[in-house]
Each structure stands twice: as structure tokens, then as C-alpha cells.
Short mmCIF file of C-alpha atoms in Angstrom, two decimals:
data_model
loop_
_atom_site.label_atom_id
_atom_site.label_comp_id
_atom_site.label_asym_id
_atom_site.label_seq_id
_atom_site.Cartn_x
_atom_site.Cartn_y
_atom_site.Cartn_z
CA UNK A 1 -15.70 -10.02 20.18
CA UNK A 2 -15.77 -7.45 22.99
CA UNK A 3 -16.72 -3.46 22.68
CA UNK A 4 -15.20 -0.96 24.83
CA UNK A 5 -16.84 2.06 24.95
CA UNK A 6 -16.30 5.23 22.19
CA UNK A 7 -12.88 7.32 22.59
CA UNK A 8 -13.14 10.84 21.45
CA UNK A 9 -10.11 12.84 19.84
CA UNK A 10 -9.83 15.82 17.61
CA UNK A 11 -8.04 13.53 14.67
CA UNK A 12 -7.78 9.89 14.06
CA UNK A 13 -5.63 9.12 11.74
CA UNK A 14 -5.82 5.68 9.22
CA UNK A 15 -2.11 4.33 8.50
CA UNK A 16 0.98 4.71 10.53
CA UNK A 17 2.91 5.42 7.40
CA UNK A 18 5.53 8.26 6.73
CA UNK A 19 2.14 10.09 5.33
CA UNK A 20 -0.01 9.10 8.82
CA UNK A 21 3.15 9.55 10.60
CA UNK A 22 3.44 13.09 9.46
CA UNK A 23 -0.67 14.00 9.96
CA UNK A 24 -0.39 12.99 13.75
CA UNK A 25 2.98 14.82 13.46
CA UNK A 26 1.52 18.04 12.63
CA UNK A 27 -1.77 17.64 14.30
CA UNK A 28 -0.41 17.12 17.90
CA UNK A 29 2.05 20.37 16.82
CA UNK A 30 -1.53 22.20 16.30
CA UNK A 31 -2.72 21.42 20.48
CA UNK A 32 -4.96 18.79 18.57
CA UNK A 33 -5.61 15.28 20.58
CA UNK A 34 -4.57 12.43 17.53
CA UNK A 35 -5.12 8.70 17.69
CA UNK A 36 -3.61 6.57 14.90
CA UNK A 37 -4.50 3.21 13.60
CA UNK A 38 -2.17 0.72 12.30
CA UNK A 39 -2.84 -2.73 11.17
CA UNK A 40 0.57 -4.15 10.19
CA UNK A 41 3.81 -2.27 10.89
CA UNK A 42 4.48 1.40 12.24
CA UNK A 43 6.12 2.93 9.43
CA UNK A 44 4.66 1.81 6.68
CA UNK A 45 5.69 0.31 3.31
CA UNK A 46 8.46 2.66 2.86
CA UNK A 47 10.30 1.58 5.52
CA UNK A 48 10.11 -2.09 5.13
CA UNK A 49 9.06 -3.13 1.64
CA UNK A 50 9.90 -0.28 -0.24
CA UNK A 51 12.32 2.86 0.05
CA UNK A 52 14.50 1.88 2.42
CA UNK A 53 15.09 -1.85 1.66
CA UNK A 54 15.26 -0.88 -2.01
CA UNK A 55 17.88 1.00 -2.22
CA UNK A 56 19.94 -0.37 0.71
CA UNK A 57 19.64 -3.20 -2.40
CA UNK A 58 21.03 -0.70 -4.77
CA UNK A 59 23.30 1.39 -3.24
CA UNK A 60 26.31 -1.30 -3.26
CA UNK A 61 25.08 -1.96 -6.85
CA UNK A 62 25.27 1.77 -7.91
CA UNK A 63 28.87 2.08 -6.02
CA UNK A 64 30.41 -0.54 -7.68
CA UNK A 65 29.17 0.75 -11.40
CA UNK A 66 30.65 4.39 -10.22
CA UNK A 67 34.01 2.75 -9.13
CA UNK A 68 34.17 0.29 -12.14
CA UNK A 69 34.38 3.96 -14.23
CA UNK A 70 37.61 5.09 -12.84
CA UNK A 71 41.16 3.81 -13.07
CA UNK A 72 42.76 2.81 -9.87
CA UNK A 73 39.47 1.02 -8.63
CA UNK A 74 38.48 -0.84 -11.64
CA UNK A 75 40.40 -3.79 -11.14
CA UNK A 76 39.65 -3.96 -7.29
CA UNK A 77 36.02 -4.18 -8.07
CA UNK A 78 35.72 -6.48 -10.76
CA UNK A 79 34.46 -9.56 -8.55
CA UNK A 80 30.91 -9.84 -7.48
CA UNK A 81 28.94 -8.43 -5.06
CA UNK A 82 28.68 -10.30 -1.44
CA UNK A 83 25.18 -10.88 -1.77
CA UNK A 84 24.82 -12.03 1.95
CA UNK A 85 26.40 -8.86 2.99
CA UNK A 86 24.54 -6.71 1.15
CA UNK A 87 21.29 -8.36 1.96
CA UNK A 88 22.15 -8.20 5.81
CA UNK A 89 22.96 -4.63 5.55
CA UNK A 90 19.25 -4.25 3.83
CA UNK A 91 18.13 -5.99 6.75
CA UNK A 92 19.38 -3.45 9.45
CA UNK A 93 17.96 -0.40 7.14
CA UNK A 94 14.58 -2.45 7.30
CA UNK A 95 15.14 -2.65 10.98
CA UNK A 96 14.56 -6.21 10.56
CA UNK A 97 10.84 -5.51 9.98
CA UNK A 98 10.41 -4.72 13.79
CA UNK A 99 8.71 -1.09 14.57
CA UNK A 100 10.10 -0.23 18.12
CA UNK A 101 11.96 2.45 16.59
CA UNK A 102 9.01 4.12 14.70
CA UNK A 103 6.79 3.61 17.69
CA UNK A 104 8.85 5.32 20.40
CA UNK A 105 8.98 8.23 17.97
CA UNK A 106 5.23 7.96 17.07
CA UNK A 107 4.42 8.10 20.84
CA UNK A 108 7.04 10.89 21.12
CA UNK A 109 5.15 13.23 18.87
CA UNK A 110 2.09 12.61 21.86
CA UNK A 111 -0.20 10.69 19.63
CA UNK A 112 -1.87 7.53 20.68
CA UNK A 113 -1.14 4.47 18.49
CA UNK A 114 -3.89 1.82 18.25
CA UNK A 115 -2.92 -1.49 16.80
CA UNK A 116 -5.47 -3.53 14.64
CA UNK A 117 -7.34 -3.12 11.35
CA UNK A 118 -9.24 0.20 11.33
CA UNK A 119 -12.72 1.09 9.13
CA UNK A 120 -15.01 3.72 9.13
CA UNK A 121 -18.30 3.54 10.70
CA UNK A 122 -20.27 6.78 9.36
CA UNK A 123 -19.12 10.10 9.61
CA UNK A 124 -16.16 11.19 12.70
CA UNK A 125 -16.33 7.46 13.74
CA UNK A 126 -13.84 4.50 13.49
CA UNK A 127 -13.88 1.80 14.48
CA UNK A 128 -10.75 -0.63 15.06
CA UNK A 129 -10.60 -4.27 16.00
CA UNK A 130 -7.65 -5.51 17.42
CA UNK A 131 -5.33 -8.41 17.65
CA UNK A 132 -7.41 -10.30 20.24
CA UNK A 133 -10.96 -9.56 18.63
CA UNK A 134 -11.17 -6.24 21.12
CA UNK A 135 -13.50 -3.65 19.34
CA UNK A 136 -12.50 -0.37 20.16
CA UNK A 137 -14.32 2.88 18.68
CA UNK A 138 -13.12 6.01 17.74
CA UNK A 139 -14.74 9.47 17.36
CA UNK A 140 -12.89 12.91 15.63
CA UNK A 141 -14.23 16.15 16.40
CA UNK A 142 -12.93 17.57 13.46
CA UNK A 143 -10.90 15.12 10.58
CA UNK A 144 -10.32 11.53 10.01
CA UNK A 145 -7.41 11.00 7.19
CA UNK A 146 -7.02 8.14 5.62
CA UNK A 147 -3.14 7.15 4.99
CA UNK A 148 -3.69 3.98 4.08
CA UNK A 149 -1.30 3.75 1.19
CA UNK A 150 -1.45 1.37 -2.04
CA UNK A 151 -0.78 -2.50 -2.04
CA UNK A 152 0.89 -3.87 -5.46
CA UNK A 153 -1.78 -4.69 -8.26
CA UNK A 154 -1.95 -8.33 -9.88
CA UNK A 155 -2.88 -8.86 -12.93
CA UNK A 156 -5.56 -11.34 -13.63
CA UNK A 157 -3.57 -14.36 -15.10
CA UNK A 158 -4.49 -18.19 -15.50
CA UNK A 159 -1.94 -19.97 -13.01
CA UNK A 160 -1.18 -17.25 -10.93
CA UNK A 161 -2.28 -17.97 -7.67
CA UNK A 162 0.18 -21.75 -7.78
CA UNK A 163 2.97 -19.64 -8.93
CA UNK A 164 2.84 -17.57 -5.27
CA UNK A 165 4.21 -14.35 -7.58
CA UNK A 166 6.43 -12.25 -6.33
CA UNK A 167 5.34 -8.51 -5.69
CA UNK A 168 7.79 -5.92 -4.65
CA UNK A 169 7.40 -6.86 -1.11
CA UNK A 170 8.91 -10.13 -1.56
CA UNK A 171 11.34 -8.39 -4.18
CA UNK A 172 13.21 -6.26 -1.27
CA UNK A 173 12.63 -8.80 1.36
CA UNK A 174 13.63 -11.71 -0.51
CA UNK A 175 16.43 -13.89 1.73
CA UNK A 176 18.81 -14.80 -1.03
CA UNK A 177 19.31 -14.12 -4.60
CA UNK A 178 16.84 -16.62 -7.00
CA UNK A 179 19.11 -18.04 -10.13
CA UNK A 180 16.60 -17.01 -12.77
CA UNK A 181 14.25 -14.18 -11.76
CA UNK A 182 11.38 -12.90 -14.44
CA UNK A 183 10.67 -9.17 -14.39
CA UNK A 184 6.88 -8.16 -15.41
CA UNK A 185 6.80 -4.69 -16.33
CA UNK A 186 8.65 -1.63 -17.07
CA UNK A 187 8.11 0.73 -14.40
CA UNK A 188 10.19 2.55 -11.63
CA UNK A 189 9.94 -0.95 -9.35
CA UNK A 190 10.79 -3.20 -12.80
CA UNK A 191 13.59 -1.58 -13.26
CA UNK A 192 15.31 -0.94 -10.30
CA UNK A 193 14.65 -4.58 -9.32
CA UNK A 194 16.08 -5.69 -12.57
CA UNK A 195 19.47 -3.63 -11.58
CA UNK A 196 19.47 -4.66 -7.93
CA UNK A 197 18.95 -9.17 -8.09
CA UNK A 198 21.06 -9.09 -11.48
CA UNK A 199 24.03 -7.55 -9.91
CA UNK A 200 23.28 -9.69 -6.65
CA UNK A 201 23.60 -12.70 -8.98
CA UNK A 202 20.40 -13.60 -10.74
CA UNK A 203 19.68 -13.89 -14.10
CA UNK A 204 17.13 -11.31 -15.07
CA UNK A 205 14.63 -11.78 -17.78
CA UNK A 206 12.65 -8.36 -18.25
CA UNK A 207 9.04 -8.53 -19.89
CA UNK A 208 7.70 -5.49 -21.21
CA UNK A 209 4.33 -4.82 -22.75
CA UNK A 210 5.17 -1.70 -23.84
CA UNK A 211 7.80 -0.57 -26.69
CA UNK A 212 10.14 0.38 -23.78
CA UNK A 213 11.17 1.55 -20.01
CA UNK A 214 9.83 4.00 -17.81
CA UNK A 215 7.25 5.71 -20.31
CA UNK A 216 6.21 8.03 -17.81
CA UNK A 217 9.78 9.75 -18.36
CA UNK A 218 10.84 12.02 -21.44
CA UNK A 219 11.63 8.71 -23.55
CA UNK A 220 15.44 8.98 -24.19
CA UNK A 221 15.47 7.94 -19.88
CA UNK A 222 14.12 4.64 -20.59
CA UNK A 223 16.35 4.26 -24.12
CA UNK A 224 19.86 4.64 -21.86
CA UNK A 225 18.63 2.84 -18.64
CA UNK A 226 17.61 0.04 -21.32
CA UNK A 227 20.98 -0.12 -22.94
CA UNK A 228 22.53 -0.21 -19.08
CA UNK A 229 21.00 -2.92 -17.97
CA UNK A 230 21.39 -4.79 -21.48
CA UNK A 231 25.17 -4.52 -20.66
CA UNK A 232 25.06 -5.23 -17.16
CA UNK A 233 23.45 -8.88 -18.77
CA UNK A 234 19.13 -8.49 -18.46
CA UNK A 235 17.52 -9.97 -21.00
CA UNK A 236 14.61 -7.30 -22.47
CA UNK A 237 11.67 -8.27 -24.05
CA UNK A 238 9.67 -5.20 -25.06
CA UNK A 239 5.85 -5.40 -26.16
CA UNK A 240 5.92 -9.16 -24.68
CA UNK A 241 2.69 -9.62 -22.86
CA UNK A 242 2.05 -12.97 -20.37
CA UNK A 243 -0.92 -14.06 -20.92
CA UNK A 244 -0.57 -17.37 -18.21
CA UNK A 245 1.84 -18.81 -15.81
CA UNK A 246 2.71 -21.96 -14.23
CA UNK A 247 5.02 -23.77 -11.77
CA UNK A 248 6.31 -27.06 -12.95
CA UNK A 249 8.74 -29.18 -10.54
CA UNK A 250 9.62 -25.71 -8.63
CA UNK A 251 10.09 -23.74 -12.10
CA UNK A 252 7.93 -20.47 -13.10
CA UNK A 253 7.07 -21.26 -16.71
CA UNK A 254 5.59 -17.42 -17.84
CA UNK A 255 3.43 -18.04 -21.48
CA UNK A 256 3.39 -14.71 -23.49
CA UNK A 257 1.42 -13.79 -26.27
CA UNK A 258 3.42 -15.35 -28.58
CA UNK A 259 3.24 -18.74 -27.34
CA UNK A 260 6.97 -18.19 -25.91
CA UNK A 261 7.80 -19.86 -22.38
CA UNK A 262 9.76 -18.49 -20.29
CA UNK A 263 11.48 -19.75 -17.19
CA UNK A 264 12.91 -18.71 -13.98
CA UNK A 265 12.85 -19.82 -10.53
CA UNK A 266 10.57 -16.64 -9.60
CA UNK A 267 8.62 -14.19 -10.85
CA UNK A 268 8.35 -10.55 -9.65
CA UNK A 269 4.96 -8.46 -10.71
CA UNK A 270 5.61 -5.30 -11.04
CA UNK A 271 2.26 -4.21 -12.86
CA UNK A 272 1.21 -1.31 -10.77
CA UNK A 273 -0.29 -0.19 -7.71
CA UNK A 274 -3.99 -0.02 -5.81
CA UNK A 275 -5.49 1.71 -3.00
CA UNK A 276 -5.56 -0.19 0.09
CA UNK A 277 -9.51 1.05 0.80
CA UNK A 278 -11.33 -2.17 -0.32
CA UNK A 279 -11.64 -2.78 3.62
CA UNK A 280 -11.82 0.44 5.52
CA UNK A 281 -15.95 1.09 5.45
CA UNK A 282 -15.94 3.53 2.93
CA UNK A 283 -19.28 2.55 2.40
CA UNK A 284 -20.55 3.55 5.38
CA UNK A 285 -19.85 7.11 3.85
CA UNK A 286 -21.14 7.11 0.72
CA UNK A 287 -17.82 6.01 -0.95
CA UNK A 288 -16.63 3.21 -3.51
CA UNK A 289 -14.60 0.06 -1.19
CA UNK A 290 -11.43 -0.17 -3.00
CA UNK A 291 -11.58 3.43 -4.84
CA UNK A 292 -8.97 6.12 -4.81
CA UNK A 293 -10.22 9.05 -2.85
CA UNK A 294 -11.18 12.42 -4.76
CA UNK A 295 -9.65 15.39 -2.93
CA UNK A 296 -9.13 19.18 -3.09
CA UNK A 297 -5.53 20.61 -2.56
CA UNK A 298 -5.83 21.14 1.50
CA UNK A 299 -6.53 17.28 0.73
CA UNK A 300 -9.78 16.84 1.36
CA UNK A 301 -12.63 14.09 0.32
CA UNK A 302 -14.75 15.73 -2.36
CA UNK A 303 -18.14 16.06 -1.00
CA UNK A 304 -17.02 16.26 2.68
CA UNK A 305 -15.56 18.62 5.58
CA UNK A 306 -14.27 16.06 7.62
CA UNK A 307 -12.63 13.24 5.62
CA UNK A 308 -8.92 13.82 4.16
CA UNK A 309 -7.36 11.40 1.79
CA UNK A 310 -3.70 11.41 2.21
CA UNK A 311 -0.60 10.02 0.12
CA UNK A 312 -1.19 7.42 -2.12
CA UNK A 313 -4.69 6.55 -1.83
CA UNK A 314 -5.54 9.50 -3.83
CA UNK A 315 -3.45 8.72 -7.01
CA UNK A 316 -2.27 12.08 -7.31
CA UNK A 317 1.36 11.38 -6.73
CA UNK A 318 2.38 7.79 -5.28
CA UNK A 319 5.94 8.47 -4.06
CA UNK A 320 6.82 8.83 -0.66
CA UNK A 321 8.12 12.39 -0.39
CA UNK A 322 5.03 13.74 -2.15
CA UNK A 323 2.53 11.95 0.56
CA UNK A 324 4.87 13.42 3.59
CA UNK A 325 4.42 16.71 1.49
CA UNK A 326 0.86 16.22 1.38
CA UNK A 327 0.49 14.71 4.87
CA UNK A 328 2.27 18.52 5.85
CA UNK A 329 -0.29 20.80 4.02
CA UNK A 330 -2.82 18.80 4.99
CA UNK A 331 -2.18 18.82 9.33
CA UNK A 332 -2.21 22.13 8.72
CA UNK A 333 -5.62 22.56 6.60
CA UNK A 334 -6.85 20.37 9.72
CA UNK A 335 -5.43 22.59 12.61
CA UNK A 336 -6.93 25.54 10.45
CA UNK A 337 -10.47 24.34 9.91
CA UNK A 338 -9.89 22.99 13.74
CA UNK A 339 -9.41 26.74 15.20
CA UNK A 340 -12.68 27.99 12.64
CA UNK A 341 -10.65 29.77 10.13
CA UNK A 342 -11.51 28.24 6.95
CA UNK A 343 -7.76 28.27 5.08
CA UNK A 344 -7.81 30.47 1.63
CA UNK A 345 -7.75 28.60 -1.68
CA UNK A 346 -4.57 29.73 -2.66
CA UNK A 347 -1.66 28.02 -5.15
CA UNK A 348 1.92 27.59 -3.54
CA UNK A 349 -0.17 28.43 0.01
CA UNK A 350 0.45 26.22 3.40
CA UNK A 351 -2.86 24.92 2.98
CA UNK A 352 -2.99 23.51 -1.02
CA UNK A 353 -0.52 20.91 -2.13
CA UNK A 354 -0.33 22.51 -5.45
CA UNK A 355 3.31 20.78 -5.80
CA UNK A 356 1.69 18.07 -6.77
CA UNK A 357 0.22 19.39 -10.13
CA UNK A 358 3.78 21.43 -11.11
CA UNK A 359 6.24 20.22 -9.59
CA UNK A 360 6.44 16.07 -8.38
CA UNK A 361 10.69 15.00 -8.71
CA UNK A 362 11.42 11.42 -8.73
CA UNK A 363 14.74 9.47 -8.78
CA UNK A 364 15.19 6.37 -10.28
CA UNK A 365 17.72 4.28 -8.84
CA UNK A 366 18.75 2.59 -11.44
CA UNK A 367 22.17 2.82 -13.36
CA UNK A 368 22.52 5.33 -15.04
CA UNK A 369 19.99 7.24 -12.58
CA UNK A 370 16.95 8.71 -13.77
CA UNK A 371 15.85 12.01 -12.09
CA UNK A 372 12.83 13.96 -13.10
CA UNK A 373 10.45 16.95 -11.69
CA UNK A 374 7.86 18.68 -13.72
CA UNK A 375 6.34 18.29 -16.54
CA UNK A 376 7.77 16.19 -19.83
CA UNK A 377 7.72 17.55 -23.13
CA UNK A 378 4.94 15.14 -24.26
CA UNK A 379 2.93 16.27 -21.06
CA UNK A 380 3.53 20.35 -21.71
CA UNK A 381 2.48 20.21 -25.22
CA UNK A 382 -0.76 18.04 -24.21
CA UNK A 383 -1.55 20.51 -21.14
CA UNK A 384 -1.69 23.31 -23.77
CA UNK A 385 1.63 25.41 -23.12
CA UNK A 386 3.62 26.27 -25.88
CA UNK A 387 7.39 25.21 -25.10
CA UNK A 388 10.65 24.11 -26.27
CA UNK A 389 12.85 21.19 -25.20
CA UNK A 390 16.51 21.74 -25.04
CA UNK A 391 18.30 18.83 -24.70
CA UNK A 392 22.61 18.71 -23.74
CA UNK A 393 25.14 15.54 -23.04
CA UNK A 394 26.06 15.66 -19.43
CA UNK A 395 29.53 14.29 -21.12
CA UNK A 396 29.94 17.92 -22.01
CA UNK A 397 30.70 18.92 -18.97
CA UNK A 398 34.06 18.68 -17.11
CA UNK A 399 32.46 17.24 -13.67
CA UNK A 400 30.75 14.42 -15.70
CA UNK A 401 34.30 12.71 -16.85
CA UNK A 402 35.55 13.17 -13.65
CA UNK A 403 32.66 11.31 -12.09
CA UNK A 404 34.11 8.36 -14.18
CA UNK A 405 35.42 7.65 -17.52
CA UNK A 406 33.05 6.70 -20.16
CA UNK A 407 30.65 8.87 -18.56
CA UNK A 408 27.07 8.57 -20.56
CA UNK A 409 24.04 10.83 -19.42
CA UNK A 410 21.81 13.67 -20.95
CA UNK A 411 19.77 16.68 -19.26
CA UNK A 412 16.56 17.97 -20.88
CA UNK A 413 14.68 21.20 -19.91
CA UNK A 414 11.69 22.23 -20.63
CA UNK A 415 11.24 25.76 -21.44
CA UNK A 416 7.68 27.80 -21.49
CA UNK A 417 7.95 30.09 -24.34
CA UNK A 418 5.47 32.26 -23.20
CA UNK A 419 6.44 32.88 -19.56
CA UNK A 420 10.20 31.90 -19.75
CA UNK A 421 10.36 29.54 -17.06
CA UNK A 422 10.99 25.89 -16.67
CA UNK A 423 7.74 23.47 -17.19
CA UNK A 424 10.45 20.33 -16.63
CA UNK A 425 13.75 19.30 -15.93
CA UNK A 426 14.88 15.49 -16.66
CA UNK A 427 18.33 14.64 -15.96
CA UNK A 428 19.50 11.09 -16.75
CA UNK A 429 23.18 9.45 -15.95
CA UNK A 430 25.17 8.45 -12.88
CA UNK A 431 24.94 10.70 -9.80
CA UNK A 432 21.91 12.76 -10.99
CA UNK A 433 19.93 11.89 -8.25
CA UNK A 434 21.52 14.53 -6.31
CA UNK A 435 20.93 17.10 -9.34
CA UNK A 436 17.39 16.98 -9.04
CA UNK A 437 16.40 18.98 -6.50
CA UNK A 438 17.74 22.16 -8.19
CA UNK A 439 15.63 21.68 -10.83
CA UNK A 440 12.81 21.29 -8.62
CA UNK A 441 13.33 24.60 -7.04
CA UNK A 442 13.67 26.04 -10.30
CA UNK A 443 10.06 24.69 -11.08
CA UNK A 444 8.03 24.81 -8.31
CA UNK A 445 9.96 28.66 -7.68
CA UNK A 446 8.76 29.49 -11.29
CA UNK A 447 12.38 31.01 -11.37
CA UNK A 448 12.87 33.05 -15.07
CA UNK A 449 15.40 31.80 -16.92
CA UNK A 450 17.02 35.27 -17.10
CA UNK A 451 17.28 34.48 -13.36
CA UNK A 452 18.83 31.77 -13.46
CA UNK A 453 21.69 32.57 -15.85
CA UNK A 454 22.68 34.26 -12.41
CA UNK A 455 22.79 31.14 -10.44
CA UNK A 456 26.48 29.87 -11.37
CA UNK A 457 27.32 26.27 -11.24
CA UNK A 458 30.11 25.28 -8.85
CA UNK A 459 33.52 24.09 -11.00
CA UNK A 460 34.24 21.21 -12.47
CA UNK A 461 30.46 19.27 -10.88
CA UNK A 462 27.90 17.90 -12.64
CA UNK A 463 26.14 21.35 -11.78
CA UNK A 464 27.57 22.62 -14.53
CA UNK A 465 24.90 21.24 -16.75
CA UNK A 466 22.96 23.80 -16.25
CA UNK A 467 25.03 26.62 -17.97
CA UNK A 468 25.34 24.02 -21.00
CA UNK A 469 21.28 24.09 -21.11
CA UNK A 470 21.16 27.80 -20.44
CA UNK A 471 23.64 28.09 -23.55
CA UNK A 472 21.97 25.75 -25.60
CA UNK A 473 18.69 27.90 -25.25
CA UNK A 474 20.48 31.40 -25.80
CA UNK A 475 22.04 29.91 -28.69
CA UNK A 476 19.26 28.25 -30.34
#
């Protein structure tokens, strides 16, 4: 092992994410000198195990659906999918898991990129050892922001570690299509993996501890994605635990609680997420190895003025969109504290990601699609507000049987009583994806409803929803 001596720079930044990306990104645009560390791929796991491959997965999966729904196309598109086609066209979005692309821009934004695995070393200092054993050490005058990200979460299972599990790394990387896949779990991942390897030609067996999908969703979202991919030929198996697992002659044998086996050629966990700090020296600063980082809204480290925990490894949102959000407010808390001026501790300011308590959208990418962005009812009655839900079919609306025939989908808003604006918006059916954001302006503006009764819906789009909820709350 051979030192070099210690580098100084204003930032160094942990993880070469979109979240690290974005720090460095805003740092450099402050005048501030930024070195970033990266261990694996620049880029991250949204670009090559999780975003992008996903839903280059899905998208062919989603188009056929929308094209099966309307005469003229129906009968074009009733064969299957070419699975090596689609899987090759996943390939380019994944950029064939090189990073040349994402370092030429990383270098672009004038930040220096340091390759190897990078830990803390007490306070301002990290240190990184590269590829060859070199030990190189890094010192920040002002911030060092872990962007580390979250690695998927095993459960502890007799058998497991024969089976060689799939997680969803191997689920959006996978080289060919597996003729009996088991699903384990009922999230965003379970799901949208379920849609993508049974329309790519596996046979998808879906086990669910809980009594149904996506339960972090207003409930009727998991009801009608259920019933989709029922039709579309998954096999669900809610409040089905596995309690062991085996491989036998190249089969996954998965033992629930029943005493049921199950078998498939693989098996995909898709049992949740943890933070990748187990090996970064957070001990060296008085923190827990392998514990999320507690942070303020500029995105701070409780208990610190120098560490920032960014994107997922502070559980407050674990989407991709949220940590680039996050990664923004928090270059500039950084280039603020940098210049002396301690930012104010303002809501809906530059410096405090207060998005994330009021206002997070997702999209699920299933089909139908899921799309939500505030609070659910369940969650605005539990945080105290007093509210109503109205609920409306999206088939009610003129764009939505023009999308495709048979159209099935339904929009719930969530309405504070007491201040007359929006708490949550869900919208679920195909195409909503592209609904969302609306709603999240809605929210995270705190627009009155009175308001929005002036913001008319184009004719005949799915937009049009909106007047039906707007209606449905007049009139109720």
C-alpha cells in the first residue's frame, strides 16, 4: 500500500451518482474546488441498475398495452415482444455499463474524479484507496457529502446464499428472459419487474407478505395494478411469506409459511433498500457504520457543520429526482456557509429541501401507471389535518377513451378542509405518468382550489380530470 501526500479542496464529494453528480455540479458553479470519489461506476445506480435500464425494460411493454387498446393496432400487436431487441435497446440506455459518457461530463463541470473506495478519516478528511492499493487523502475546507446511495436489502433466509438471489441489479441487467421467475415483495421494484420479464416471456410468480401492492399508495393503486398484472398472466400470492429457499438441479425451490414450494428458475428480492455507509468510516466521526444519516433541510449531519448526507442515505425520500433535488439545495447551503453567510431556516427557501416533507411525486411504471405526490389520505388524517378525499374515474373523461378503448384508471385528491388546498394528488391508469407533475405544482405551490378552478384543462386530454375532481368537490 503506498500514501501520497494530503490533497486539499473546498468539497469532496462521496458517490458519483446523479445526487454526487449534482453536489460537484453546483459546488464548482459556487468558485468552490470539488473532488469526487467513486468506487464502481460514474453515474450511479440510476443509470445502470436502476432508472434507466428499468424502464428502457418497460417502455416497449407499456407501448404495446397502449396500442393493444385501440382498433387498427390491436391485431398488429398481438405477438410477443422481441425480447433480444428490447434487451439490446436496454443495453444502449445503460451505456453498456461503461461511464465514458458520465465522466467527460463530470470532468466538464471542473471537478476532479478520484476512482477507488472512499471513507472518512475524522472530520474534513477522506481518505480513498484505489484500484492498485494507492492511498490517496483528501481534505475539505468546508463540506464533505456523502452520496453514497442505498444497495438492495436481503432478507435473512435459510438457503439463500446457494440460491445466488436475484436483486434488482441482476433484475435490469439480466441477459435473457428466465422461464419461471419468483417475485419477493410488493413494492415499486416488485411490481414493475413483475410487468417488465412477464411480458418479455417469463412466467411470474409474485409473493406478497402483505394483503396487497404498493401499500405506500392510496390503496385502490395497488387493487387495479393487481388486477393488471393478474390479466397480463402473474400469479399473486398476497400475505405469503418465504421463510427458506433452495436450489435443487438448477431450480429455486422458495418454502413459504405455509409449507408451499414454489419454483422458478430465479428469484428476484425485492425486500427493500439500505444505506451503503457500513464501509465509509463513519466511525471515525462519531457515527453508526451502516446507519442512515440524520440531517436538517440544507441537508446537513445532525450534530455537525461540515458533513452533508445526500439522496438516499438519509431515508428521507429514496427516488432519484428527490436526491438531485436535494443534491441542488444542498450545493447551495455549501457555497452559502462557504462565503460565511449562514443560509436562513426558511420552508420552500434555496437552502431547505422542504419538498421532501410536502411534496415527493413518484411514477410507477407499471400498467396501468401509478403516479403520486403528496400526502395519502391515510397519511393526512395521521399527520393531524382535517381533509376530504374526492375520488373520480379517469373513464369519465373524453381524453381517457381516446387514449384507448376499455380505458380503466381513477384520480384521487386530497383536499385540506381547513386551508383549501391540495395535501395529495394520486392518479392511477395508463399515461398518468405525465399527469403528475401538475399535481405536484399544485402541492408544493399550495395553490387554493378556488385557484385552480381557473387553470382549464386542455380538450379532450387526460387533463381534464381535473375539472371532474374540482366538480366532484363543489358538488359534494
Amino acid at each position: 500500500m503506498t500514501e501520497t501526500e494530503s490533497i486539499a479542496y473546498d468539497v469532496v464529494v462521496l458517490g458519483a451518482g446523479p445526487v454526487g453528480e449534482n453536489v460537484a455540479d453546483r459546488t464548482r458553479a459556487a468558485g468552490l474546488t470539488t473532488a469526487v470519489v467513486e468506487s464502481e461506476l460514474v453515474g450511479g445506480e440510476c443509470s445502470y441498475w436502476a432508472c434507466m435500464p428499468s424502464k428502457a425494460l418497460l417502455r416497449p411493454v407499456i407501448a404495446q398495452a397502449d396500442a393493444r387498446r385501440l382498433p387498427g393496432l390491436e391485431q398488429a400487436v398481438q405477438g410477443p415482444l422481441d425480447t433480444p431487441a428490447v434487451l439490446a435497446r436496454r443495453d444502449d440506455y445503460s451505456s453498456h455499463w461503461q461511464d465514458d459518457g458520465q465522466i467527460r461530463w463530470l470532468e466538464g463541470t471542473g471537478a476532479d474524479l478520484y476512482r477507488g473506495q472512499g471513507r472518512l478519516a475524522g472530520p474534513r478528511t477522506v481518505t480513498v484507496t484505489g484500484p492498485d492499493g494507492t492511498v490517496t487523502t483528501l481534505t475539505a475546507r468546508h463540506a464533505v457529502a456523502v452520496c453514497t446511495g442505498t444497495s438492495a436489502r436481503l432478507p435473512h433466509l435459510p438457503g439463500l446464499d446457494g440460491v445466488k438471489p436475484w436483486t434488482s441489479r441482476e433484475a435490469t441487467s439480466a441477459k435473457a428472459a428466465p422461464g419461471r421467475l419468483i417475485v419477493v415483495g410488493g413494492g415499486v421494484v416488485a411490481t414493475e419487474m413483475a410487468t417488465a420479464w412477464q411480458a418479455l416471456g417469463s412466467r411470474v410468480t409474485l409473493l406478497v407478505r402483505g394483503k396487497g401492492l404498493l401499500s405506500r399508495m392510496e390503496p385502490f393503486a395497488g387493487e387495479l395494478v393487481a388486477d393488471a398484472l393478474t390479466e397480463a398472466g402473474v400469479d399473486i400470492r398476497t400475505g405469503t411469506s418465504v421463510e427458506s429457499v433452495s436450489r435443487e438441479n438448477g431450480t429455486v425451490v422458495a418454502v413459504t409459511g405455509t409449507g408451499g414450494r414454489v419454483e422458478a428458475d430465479e428469484i428476484l428480492f425485492a425486500t427493500g433498500r439500505a444505506p451503503r455507509t457500513e464501509d465509509i468510516g463513519l466511525d471515525t466521526v462519531g457515527l453508526e457504520p451502516g446507519s442512515w444519516l440524520d440531517v436538517d433541510d440544507s441537508l446537513r449531519v445532525t450534530g455537525t457543520d461540515w458533513l452533508y448526507g445526500v439522496g438516499d442515505v438519509n431515508h428521507r425520500a429514496l427516488l432519484t429526482h428527490q436526491g438531485k433535488y436535494q443534491a441542488r439545495i444542498a450545493g447551495a447551503a455549501i457555497a452559502a456557509r462557504a462565503a460565511g453567510a449562514e443560509p436562513p431556516d426558511e420552508p420552500w427557501s434555496a437552502h431547505s429541501a422542504t419538498a421532501d416533507h410536502h411534496a415527493v411525486p413518484q411514477v410507477v411504471f407499471t400498467d396501468p401507471e401509478a403516479a403520486a405526490v403528496g400526502l395519502s389520505l391515510a397519511e393526512a388524517e395521521q399527520a393531524g389535518h382535517r381533509v376530504r378525499a374526492v375520488d373520480v374515474e379517469l373513464s369519465s373523461v373524453a381524453g381517457a377513451g381516446l387514449y384507448g378503448d376499455g380505458y380503466t384508471g381513477r384520480a384521487r385528491m386530497v383536499v385540506d378542509l381547513e386551508e383549501e388546498i391540495l395535501r395529495g394528488v394520486t392518479f392511477v391508469g395508463p399515461g398518468v405518468g405525465e399527469l403528475i407533475h401538475s399535481a405536484t405544482v399544485a402541492v408544493a405551490g399550495r395553490v387554493p382550489v378556488g385557484r385552480l378552478w381557473h387553470a382549464v384543462p386542455s380538450y379532450p386530454t387526460l387533463s381534464e380530470v381535473w375539472l371532474r375532481l374540482l366538480e366532484a368537490y363543489r358538488d359534494n
